[in-house]
PDB file of C-alpha atoms in Angstrom:
ATOM      1  CA  MET A   1     -20.840 115.990  49.637  1.00 43.00           C
ATOM      2  CA  THR A   2     -21.829 113.405  51.657  1.00 58.00           C
ATOM      3  CA  GLY A   3     -21.765 112.935  55.607  1.00 87.00           C
ATOM      4  CA  LEU A   4     -23.398 116.247  56.197  1.00 94.00           C
ATOM      5  CA  PRO A   5     -26.105 116.902  59.125  1.00 97.00           C
ATOM      6  CA  PRO A   6     -29.358 116.933  58.118  1.00 97.00           C
ATOM      7  CA  ARG A   7     -31.107 120.394  58.054  1.00 97.00           C
ATOM      8  CA  ILE A   8     -34.359 118.944  58.359  1.00 98.00           C
ATOM      9  CA  LEU A   9     -35.990 115.810  60.099  1.00 98.00           C
ATOM     10  CA  ALA A  10     -39.331 114.611  61.159  1.00 98.00           C
ATOM     11  CA  THR A  11     -40.371 112.111  63.928  1.00 98.00           C
ATOM     12  CA  PRO A  12     -41.861 108.877  63.569  1.00 98.00           C
ATOM     13  CA  GLU A  13     -45.430 110.157  64.667  1.00 98.00           C
ATOM     14  CA  ALA A  14     -45.101 113.169  61.895  1.00 98.00           C
ATOM     15  CA  GLN A  15     -44.134 110.695  59.253  1.00 98.00           C
ATOM     16  CA  ALA A  16     -47.111 108.582  60.295  1.00 98.00           C
ATOM     17  CA  LEU A  17     -49.324 111.717  59.599  1.00 97.00           C
ATOM     18  CA  MET A  18     -47.210 112.618  56.382  1.00 98.00           C
ATOM     19  CA  HIS A  19     -47.947 109.102  55.081  1.00 98.00           C
ATOM     20  CA  SER A  20     -51.547 109.258  56.088  1.00 97.00           C
ATOM     21  CA  LEU A  21     -51.991 112.893  54.168  1.00 97.00           C
ATOM     22  CA  THR A  22     -50.167 111.448  51.156  1.00 97.00           C
ATOM     23  CA  GLN A  23     -52.935 108.719  50.733  1.00 97.00           C
ATOM     24  CA  LYS A  24     -55.487 111.279  51.159  1.00 96.00           C
ATOM     25  CA  HIS A  25     -54.017 114.278  48.831  1.00 96.00           C
ATOM     26  CA  GLY A  26     -51.145 112.919  46.990  1.00 97.00           C
ATOM     27  CA  PRO A  27     -47.292 113.996  47.050  1.00 98.00           C
ATOM     28  CA  LEU A  28     -46.790 116.645  49.806  1.00 98.00           C
ATOM     29  CA  MET A  29     -44.594 119.457  50.157  1.00 97.00           C
ATOM     30  CA  PHE A  30     -43.719 122.097  53.334  1.00 96.00           C
ATOM     31  CA  HIS A  31     -43.243 125.439  53.538  1.00 94.00           C
ATOM     32  CA  GLN A  32     -41.873 127.400  56.603  1.00 90.00           C
ATOM     33  CA  SER A  33     -42.326 130.712  57.164  1.00 72.00           C
ATOM     34  CA  GLY A  34     -41.022 133.392  59.421  1.00 70.00           C
ATOM     35  CA  GLY A  35     -44.328 134.880  60.360  1.00 65.00           C
ATOM     36  CA  CYS A  36     -45.802 135.163  63.804  1.00 60.00           C
ATOM     37  CA  CYS A  37     -48.146 132.539  65.362  1.00 55.00           C
ATOM     38  CA  ASP A  38     -49.321 130.100  63.358  1.00 53.00           C
ATOM     39  CA  GLY A  39     -47.181 131.627  60.150  1.00 57.00           C
ATOM     40  CA  SER A  40     -44.538 130.338  62.012  1.00 74.00           C
ATOM     41  CA  ALA A  41     -45.873 126.728  61.974  1.00 86.00           C
ATOM     42  CA  PRO A  42     -44.466 124.204  58.949  1.00 92.00           C
ATOM     43  CA  MET A  43     -47.301 124.379  56.345  1.00 93.00           C
ATOM     44  CA  CYS A  44     -48.075 121.353  54.431  1.00 95.00           C
ATOM     45  CA  PHE A  45     -49.482 121.495  51.193  1.00 95.00           C
ATOM     46  CA  PRO A  46     -50.050 119.092  48.188  1.00 96.00           C
ATOM     47  CA  ARG A  47     -47.063 119.381  46.137  1.00 95.00           C
ATOM     48  CA  GLY A  48     -46.621 122.119  43.777  1.00 89.00           C
ATOM     49  CA  GLU A  49     -49.950 124.051  45.292  1.00 91.00           C
ATOM     50  CA  PHE A  50     -47.741 126.389  46.950  1.00 89.00           C
ATOM     51  CA  LYS A  51     -45.192 128.217  44.534  1.00 90.00           C
ATOM     52  CA  VAL A  52     -41.758 128.458  45.986  1.00 92.00           C
ATOM     53  CA  GLY A  53     -39.200 131.303  44.250  1.00 91.00           C
ATOM     54  CA  GLY A  54     -35.701 132.628  44.547  1.00 90.00           C
ATOM     55  CA  GLN A  55     -36.527 133.580  48.383  1.00 91.00           C
ATOM     56  CA  ASP A  56     -37.251 130.033  49.306  1.00 94.00           C
ATOM     57  CA  VAL A  57     -34.341 127.682  50.550  1.00 96.00           C
ATOM     58  CA  LEU A  58     -34.830 124.103  50.212  1.00 96.00           C
ATOM     59  CA  LEU A  59     -34.007 122.321  53.912  1.00 96.00           C
ATOM     60  CA  GLY A  60     -34.145 118.853  52.740  1.00 96.00           C
ATOM     61  CA  HIS A  61     -36.533 115.955  52.479  1.00 97.00           C
ATOM     62  CA  VAL A  62     -38.309 114.013  54.977  1.00 98.00           C
ATOM     63  CA  ALA A  63     -40.765 110.924  55.128  1.00 97.00           C
ATOM     64  CA  GLY A  64     -38.855 109.879  51.697  1.00 93.00           C
ATOM     65  CA  ASP A  65     -39.482 112.560  49.122  1.00 95.00           C
ATOM     66  CA  ILE A  66     -41.419 115.123  50.904  1.00 98.00           C
ATOM     67  CA  ALA A  67     -39.429 118.753  49.922  1.00 97.00           C
ATOM     68  CA  VAL A  68     -39.590 121.024  53.051  1.00 97.00           C
ATOM     69  CA  TRP A  69     -38.836 124.924  52.048  1.00 96.00           C
ATOM     70  CA  ILE A  70     -38.232 127.891  54.445  1.00 95.00           C
ATOM     71  CA  GLY A  71     -38.304 131.442  53.553  1.00 92.00           C
ATOM     72  CA  ALA A  72     -34.840 133.057  53.001  1.00 92.00           C
ATOM     73  CA  ALA A  73     -35.160 135.428  56.044  1.00 91.00           C
ATOM     74  CA  GLN A  74     -36.238 132.782  58.106  1.00 91.00           C
ATOM     75  CA  PHE A  75     -33.315 130.593  56.836  1.00 94.00           C
ATOM     76  CA  ASP A  76     -30.995 133.373  57.768  1.00 93.00           C
ATOM     77  CA  TYR A  77     -31.930 133.175  61.730  1.00 91.00           C
ATOM     78  CA  TRP A  78     -32.057 129.312  61.783  1.00 92.00           C
ATOM     79  CA  ARG A  79     -29.262 128.163  59.466  1.00 94.00           C
ATOM     80  CA  HIS A  80     -27.291 127.133  62.541  1.00 96.00           C
ATOM     81  CA  THR A  81     -30.138 124.919  63.529  1.00 97.00           C
ATOM     82  CA  GLN A  82     -31.249 121.503  62.976  1.00 97.00           C
ATOM     83  CA  VAL A  83     -35.112 121.532  62.311  1.00 96.00           C
ATOM     84  CA  THR A  84     -37.468 118.549  63.233  1.00 97.00           C
ATOM     85  CA  ILE A  85     -41.253 118.682  62.090  1.00 97.00           C
ATOM     86  CA  ASP A  86     -43.493 116.922  64.887  1.00 97.00           C
ATOM     87  CA  VAL A  87     -47.117 116.784  65.293  1.00 96.00           C
ATOM     88  CA  VAL A  88     -49.162 117.774  68.536  1.00 95.00           C
ATOM     89  CA  PRO A  89     -52.793 117.608  69.433  1.00 94.00           C
ATOM     90  CA  GLY A  90     -54.583 120.879  68.436  1.00 89.00           C
ATOM     91  CA  ARG A  91     -55.928 122.731  65.518  1.00 80.00           C
ATOM     92  CA  GLY A  92     -53.872 125.477  63.864  1.00 71.00           C
ATOM     93  CA  ALA A  93     -55.424 128.184  62.208  1.00 63.00           C
ATOM     94  CA  GLY A  94     -53.770 128.116  59.238  1.00 71.00           C
ATOM     95  CA  MET A  95     -54.403 126.218  55.664  1.00 84.00           C
ATOM     96  CA  SER A  96     -52.065 123.396  56.192  1.00 91.00           C
ATOM     97  CA  LEU A  97     -53.396 119.858  55.245  1.00 93.00           C
ATOM     98  CA  GLU A  98     -53.593 118.449  58.645  1.00 94.00           C
ATOM     99  CA  SER A  99     -55.802 121.047  60.341  1.00 88.00           C
ATOM    100  CA  PRO A 100     -58.898 118.660  59.705  1.00 89.00           C
ATOM    101  CA  GLU A 101     -57.128 115.959  61.455  1.00 90.00           C
ATOM    102  CA  GLY A 102     -57.358 117.482  65.088  1.00 91.00           C
ATOM    103  CA  VAL A 103     -53.557 117.929  65.122  1.00 94.00           C
ATOM    104  CA  ARG A 104     -51.028 120.489  63.835  1.00 93.00           C
ATOM    105  CA  PHE A 105     -47.167 120.163  63.030  1.00 94.00           C
ATOM    106  CA  ILE A 106     -44.856 122.054  64.806  1.00 93.00           C
ATOM    107  CA  VAL A 107     -41.203 122.655  64.453  1.00 93.00           C
ATOM    108  CA  ARG A 108     -38.269 121.734  67.130  1.00 95.00           C
ATOM    109  CA  SER A 109     -34.721 122.589  66.899  1.00 94.00           C
ATOM    110  CA  ARG A 110     -31.289 121.872  68.090  1.00 97.00           C
ATOM    111  CA  ILE A 111     -28.339 124.034  67.197  1.00 98.00           C
ATOM    112  CA  PHE A 112     -25.622 122.448  65.100  1.00 98.00           C
ATOM    113  CA  ASP A 113     -22.292 121.823  66.933  1.00 97.00           C
ATOM    114  CA  ASP A 114     -18.825 123.718  65.595  1.00 97.00           C
ATOM    115  CA  ALA A 115     -18.185 120.588  63.738  1.00 96.00           C
ATOM    116  CA  GLU A 116     -21.559 120.259  61.996  1.00 97.00           C
ATOM    117  CA  ASN A 117     -21.395 124.192  61.293  1.00 96.00           C
ATOM    118  CA  ALA A 118     -18.061 123.641  59.594  1.00 96.00           C
ATOM    119  CA  LEU A 119     -19.592 120.785  57.045  1.00 96.00           C
ATOM    120  CA  LEU A 120     -22.146 122.684  56.131  1.00 96.00           C
ATOM    121  CA  GLU A 121     -20.136 126.039  55.691  1.00 95.00           C
ATOM    122  CA  ALA A 122     -18.006 123.944  53.487  1.00 95.00           C
ATOM    123  CA  ALA A 123     -20.908 122.657  51.470  1.00 95.00           C
ATOM    124  CA  GLY A 124     -21.937 125.892  50.563  1.00 94.00           C
ATOM    125  CA  GLU A 125     -25.473 127.186  50.242  1.00 92.00           C
ATOM    126  CA  PRO A 126     -28.380 124.939  50.037  1.00 94.00           C
ATOM    127  CA  PRO A 127     -30.454 125.289  46.760  1.00 92.00           C
ATOM    128  CA  ARG A 128     -33.086 128.021  46.344  1.00 92.00           C
ATOM    129  CA  GLY A 129     -36.524 127.734  44.965  1.00 89.00           C
ATOM    130  CA  ASP A 130     -35.780 129.611  41.392  1.00 77.00           C
ATOM    131  CA  GLY A 131     -37.750 127.490  38.971  1.00 58.00           C
ATOM    132  CA  ILE A 132     -38.199 124.548  41.097  1.00 58.00           C
ATOM    133  CA  THR A 133     -41.560 123.022  41.967  1.00 52.00           C
ATOM    134  CA  GLY A 134     -41.849 122.295  45.551  1.00 52.00           C
TER     135      GLY A 134
END
């Protein structure tokens, strides 16, 4: 279905960092878990390094073909929000690829309006990670 509001976006600054990381590490992927502290930050990995499964939901793609996955439990909380990956100065404590760069990815979100929610609900559930390589 066309005309759906994207569930995932990235700021120009985050996209520039993603491009730089792709040059260094090859194709990328993200996973957003629902942990606390840095566990709630989007984690950037070389594509396929993080194994996605049936409990992971594909939010969409950013910066071209970079898949962004989210844990199903976290998706249930965030299904009514559009998530934007951004980048800020500082170092996270995770294994995300940007850690050595002195910056970290964060997420910002906004609530979908009623019309956007209706379109997304009519489209059905997003794909799950069953047998898909991130």
